[in-house]
Short mmCIF file of C-alpha atoms in Angstrom, two decimals:
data_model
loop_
_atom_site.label_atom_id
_atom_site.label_comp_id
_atom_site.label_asym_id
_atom_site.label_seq_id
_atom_site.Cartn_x
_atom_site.Cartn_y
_atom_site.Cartn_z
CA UNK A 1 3.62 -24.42 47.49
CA UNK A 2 0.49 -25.48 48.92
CA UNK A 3 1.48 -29.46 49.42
CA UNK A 4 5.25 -27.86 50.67
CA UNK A 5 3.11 -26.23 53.66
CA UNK A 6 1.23 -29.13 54.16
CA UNK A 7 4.18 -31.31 54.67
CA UNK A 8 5.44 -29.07 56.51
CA UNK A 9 2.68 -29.24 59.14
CA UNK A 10 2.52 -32.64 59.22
CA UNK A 11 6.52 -32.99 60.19
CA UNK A 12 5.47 -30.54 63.03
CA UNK A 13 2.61 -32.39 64.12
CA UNK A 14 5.47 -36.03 64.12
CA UNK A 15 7.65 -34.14 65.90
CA UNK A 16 5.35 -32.78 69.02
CA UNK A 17 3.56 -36.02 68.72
CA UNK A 18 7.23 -37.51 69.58
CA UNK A 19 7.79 -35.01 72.00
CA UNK A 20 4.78 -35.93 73.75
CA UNK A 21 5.10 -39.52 73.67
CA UNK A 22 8.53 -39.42 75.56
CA UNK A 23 8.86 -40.81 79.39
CA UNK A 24 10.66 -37.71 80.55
CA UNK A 25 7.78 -35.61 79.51
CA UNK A 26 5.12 -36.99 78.88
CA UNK A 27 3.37 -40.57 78.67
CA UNK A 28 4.57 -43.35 81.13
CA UNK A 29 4.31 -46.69 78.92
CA UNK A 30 4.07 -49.41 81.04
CA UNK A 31 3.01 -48.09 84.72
CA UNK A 32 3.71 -50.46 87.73
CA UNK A 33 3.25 -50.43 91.39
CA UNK A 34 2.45 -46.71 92.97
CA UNK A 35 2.03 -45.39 88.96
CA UNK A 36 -0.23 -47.79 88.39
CA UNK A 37 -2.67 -46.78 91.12
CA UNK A 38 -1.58 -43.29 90.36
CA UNK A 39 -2.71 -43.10 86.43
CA UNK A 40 -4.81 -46.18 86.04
CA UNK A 41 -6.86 -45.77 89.11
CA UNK A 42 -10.11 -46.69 86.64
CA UNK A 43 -8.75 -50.18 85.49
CA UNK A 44 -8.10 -50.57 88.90
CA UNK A 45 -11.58 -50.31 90.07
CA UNK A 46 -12.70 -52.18 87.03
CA UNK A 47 -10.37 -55.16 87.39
CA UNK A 48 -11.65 -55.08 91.27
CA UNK A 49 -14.96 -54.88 91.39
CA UNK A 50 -16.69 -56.29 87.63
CA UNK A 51 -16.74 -59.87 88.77
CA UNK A 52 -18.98 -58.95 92.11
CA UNK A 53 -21.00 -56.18 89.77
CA UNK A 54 -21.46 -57.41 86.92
CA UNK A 55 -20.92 -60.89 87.16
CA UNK A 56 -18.99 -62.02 83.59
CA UNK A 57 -15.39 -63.24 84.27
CA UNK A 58 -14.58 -61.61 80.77
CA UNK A 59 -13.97 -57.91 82.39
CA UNK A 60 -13.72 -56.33 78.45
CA UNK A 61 -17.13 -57.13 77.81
CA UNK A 62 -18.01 -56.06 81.63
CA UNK A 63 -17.07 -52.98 80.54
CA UNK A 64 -18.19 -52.78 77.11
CA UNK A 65 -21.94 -53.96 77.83
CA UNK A 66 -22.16 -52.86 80.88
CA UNK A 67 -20.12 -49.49 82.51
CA UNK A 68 -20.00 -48.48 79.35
CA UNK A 69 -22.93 -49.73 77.59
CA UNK A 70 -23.79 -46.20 75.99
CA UNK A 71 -20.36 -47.21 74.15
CA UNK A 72 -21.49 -49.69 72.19
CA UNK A 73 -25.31 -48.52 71.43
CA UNK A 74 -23.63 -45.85 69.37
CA UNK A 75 -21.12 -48.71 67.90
CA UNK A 76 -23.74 -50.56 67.06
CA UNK A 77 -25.42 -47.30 65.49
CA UNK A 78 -22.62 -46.72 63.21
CA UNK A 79 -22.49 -50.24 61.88
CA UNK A 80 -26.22 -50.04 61.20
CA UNK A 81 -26.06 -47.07 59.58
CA UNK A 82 -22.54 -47.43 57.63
CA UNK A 83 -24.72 -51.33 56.43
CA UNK A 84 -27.38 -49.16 55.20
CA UNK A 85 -25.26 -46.71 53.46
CA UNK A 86 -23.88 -48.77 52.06
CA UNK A 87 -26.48 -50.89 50.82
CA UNK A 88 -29.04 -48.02 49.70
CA UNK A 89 -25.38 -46.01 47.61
CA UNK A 90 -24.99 -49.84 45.89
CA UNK A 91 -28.35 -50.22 44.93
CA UNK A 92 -29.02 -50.58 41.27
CA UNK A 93 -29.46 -47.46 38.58
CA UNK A 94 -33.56 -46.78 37.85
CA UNK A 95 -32.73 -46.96 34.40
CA UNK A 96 -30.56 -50.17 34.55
CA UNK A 97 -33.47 -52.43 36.10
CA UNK A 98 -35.99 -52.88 33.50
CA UNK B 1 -14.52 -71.88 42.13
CA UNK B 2 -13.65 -75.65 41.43
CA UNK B 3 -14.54 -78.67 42.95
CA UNK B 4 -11.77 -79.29 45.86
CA UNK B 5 -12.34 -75.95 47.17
CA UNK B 6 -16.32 -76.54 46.97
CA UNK B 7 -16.12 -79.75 48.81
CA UNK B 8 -13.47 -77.75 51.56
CA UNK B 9 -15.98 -74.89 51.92
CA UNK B 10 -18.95 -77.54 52.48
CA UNK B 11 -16.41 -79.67 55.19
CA UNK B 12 -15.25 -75.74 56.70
CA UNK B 13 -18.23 -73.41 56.52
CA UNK B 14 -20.21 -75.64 59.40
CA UNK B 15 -16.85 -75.36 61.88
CA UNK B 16 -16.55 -71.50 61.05
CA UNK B 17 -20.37 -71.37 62.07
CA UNK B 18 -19.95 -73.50 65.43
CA UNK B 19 -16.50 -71.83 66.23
CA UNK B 20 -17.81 -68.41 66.04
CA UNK B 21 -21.28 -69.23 67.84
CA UNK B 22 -19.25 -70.48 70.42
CA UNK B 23 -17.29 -67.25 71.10
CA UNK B 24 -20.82 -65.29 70.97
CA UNK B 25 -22.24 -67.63 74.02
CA UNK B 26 -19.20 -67.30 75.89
CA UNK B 27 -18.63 -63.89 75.32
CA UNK B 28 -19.27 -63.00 79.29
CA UNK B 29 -16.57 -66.02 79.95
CA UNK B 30 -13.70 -66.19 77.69
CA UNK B 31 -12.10 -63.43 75.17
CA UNK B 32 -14.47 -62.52 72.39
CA UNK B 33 -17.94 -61.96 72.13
CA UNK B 34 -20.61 -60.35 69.82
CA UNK B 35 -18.96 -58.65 67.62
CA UNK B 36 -15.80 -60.47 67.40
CA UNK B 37 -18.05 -63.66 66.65
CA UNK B 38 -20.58 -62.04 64.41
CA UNK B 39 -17.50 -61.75 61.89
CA UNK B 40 -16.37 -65.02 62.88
CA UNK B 41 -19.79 -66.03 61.42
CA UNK B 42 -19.53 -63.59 58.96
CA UNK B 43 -16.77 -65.01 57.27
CA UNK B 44 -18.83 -68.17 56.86
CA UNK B 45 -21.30 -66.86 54.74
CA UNK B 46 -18.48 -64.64 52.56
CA UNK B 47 -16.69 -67.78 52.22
CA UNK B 48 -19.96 -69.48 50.69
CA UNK B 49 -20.03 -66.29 48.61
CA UNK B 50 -16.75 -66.91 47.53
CA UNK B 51 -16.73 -70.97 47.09
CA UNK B 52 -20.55 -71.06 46.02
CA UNK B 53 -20.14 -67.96 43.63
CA UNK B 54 -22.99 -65.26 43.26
CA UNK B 55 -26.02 -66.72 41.42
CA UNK B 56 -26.31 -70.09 44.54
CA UNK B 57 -25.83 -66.82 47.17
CA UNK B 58 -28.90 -65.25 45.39
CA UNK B 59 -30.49 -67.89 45.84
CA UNK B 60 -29.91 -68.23 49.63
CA UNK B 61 -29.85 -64.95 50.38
CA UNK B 62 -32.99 -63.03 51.33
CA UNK B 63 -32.51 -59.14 51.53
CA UNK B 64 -35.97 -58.54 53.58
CA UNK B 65 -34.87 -61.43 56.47
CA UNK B 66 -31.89 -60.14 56.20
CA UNK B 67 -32.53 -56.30 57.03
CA UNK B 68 -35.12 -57.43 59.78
CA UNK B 69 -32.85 -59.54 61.43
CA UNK B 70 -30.49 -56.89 61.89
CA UNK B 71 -33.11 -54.60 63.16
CA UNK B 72 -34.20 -57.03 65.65
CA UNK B 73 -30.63 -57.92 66.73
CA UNK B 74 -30.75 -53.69 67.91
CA UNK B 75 -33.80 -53.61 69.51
CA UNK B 76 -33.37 -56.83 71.47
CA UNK B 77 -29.97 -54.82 72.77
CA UNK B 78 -31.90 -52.14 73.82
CA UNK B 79 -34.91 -53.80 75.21
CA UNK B 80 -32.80 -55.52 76.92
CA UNK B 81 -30.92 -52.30 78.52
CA UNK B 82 -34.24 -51.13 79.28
CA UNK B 83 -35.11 -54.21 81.25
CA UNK B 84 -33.78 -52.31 84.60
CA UNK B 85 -35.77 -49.02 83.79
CA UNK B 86 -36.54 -48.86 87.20
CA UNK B 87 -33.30 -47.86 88.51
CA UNK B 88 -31.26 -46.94 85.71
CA UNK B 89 -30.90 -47.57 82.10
CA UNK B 90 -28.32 -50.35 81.72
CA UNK B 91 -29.21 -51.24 85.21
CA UNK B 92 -28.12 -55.33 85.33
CA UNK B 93 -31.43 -56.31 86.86
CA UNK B 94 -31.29 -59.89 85.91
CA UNK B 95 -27.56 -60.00 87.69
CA UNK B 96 -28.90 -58.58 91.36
CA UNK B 97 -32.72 -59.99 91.58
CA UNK B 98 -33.46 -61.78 88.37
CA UNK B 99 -35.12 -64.88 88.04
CA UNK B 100 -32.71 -66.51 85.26
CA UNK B 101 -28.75 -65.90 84.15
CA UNK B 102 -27.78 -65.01 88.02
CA UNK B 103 -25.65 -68.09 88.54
CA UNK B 104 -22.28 -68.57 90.13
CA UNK B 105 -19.59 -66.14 88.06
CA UNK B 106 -17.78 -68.49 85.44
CA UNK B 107 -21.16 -70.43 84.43
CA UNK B 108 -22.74 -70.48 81.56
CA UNK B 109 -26.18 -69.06 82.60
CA UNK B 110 -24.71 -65.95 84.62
CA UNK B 111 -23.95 -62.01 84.14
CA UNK B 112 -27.34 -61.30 83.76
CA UNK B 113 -27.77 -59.63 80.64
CA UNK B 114 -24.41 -59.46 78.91
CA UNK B 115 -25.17 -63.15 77.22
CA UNK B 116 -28.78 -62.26 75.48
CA UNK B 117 -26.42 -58.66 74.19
CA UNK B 118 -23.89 -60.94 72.87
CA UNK B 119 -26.12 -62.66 71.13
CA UNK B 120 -28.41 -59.30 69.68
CA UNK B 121 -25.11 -57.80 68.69
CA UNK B 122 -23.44 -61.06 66.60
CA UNK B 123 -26.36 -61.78 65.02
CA UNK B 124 -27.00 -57.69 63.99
CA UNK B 125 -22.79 -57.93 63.04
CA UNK B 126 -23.62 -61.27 60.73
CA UNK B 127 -26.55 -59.90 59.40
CA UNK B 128 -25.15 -56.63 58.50
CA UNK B 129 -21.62 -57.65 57.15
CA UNK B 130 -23.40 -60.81 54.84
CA UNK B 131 -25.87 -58.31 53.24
CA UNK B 132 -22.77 -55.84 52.86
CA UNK B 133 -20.62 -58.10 51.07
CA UNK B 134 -23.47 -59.72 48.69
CA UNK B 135 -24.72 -56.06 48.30
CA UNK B 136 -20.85 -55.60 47.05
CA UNK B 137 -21.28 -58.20 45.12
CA UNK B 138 -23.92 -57.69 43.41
CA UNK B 139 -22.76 -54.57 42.04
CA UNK B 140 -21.58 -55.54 38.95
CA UNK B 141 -21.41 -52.98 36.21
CA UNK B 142 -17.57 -52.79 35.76
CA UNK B 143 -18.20 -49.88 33.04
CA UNK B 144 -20.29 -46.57 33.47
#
């Protein structure tokens, strides 16, 4: 009964993620021209003005170290911590040492 | 693991190395950079796991380098965002008045600080991902 609800759910949740996802209503895949400066104004700026700001030609990691460096301090967080999870849940049993 | 894929692993593990230091340095010029190169280098060291087998990794391997290396891969990212404290944090002081890594865009020794963050974050990703997998590895108690 339980896992028949939860199916359930999860067709609803396909079907208004579908709904969503369709030009008409929703998302635009694949803006050009006016759109593009319409909904992707950001990129825009990005793809205009890294080089003279930042000064890497590679405007991904303009972004990623440097608009956005907060971004990857706390990606860099997570893979320190999930290493040291990891590592300390892995460690040997006290009892199995000897 | 035999002897063809030994000798392989000794002829491939040096390229893997090189290839994937070379996509940390030019991380500010071409597609890439520290993390996608840390795994690059990454998979060098799993595939010595692999080839080499577990008791020539343990001998290798050193858990305390290991651990502060990674540490020191973060805080040379941060120290390094700290560097223009003055205006901002992740203010790209060596970019607008430093005295090194301010050269013509495209050049090796420009973008200020994004090339010394490449490097802090592929060597914290190698670091990290080697001890993971010989951690992994290590674990071996199949039963209970």
């Amino acid at each position: 009964m339980k896992r028949t609800i939860a199916y359930l759910s999860l067709l609803f949740i396909l079907g208004a993620l579908l709904y969503i996802a369709n030009p008409n209503y929703g998302l635009k895949f694949g803006p050009g021209g006016s759109e593009w400066l319409a909904l992707r104004y950001t990129d825009n700026y990005y793809i205009t003005h890294g080089l003279k700001e930042v000064g890497g030609m590679n405007i991904v990691t303009d972004i990623v170290f440097d608009y956005r460096g907060y971004d990857t301090i706390g990606e860099a967080t997570v893979l320190f911590t999930a290493i040291a999870g990891a590592i300390a849940l892995l460690r040997p049993w006290r009892r199995d040492e000897a | 693991m035999g002897l063809i894929v030994k000798t392989t692993a000794r002829a491939i593990i040096p390229l893997i190395g090189i290839f994937g230091t070379y996509i940390v340095v030019h991380g500010h010029l071409t597609p890439g950079g520290g993390f996608q190169g840390g795994a690059t280098i990454a998979g060098a060291g799993i595939l010595f796991l692999v080839a080499f087998g577990l008791d020539e990794m343990k001998e290798q391997y050193n858990k305390s380098l290991y651990s502060a290396l990674e540490g020191i891969g973060g805080l040379t990212f941060l120290g390094v965002a700290m560097l223009g404290m003055g205006v901002a944090f992740f203010y790209n002081t060596l970019w607008h008045n430093g005295p090194f890594f301010n050269g013509q865009p495209g050049t090796l020794l420009s973008a200020g600080y994004l090339p010394i963050m490449n490097l802090a974050v592929g060597l914290k990703v190698f670091t990290g991902l080697v001890s993971a997998l010989t951690t992994i590895a290590l674990y071996r108690r199949w039963k209970s």
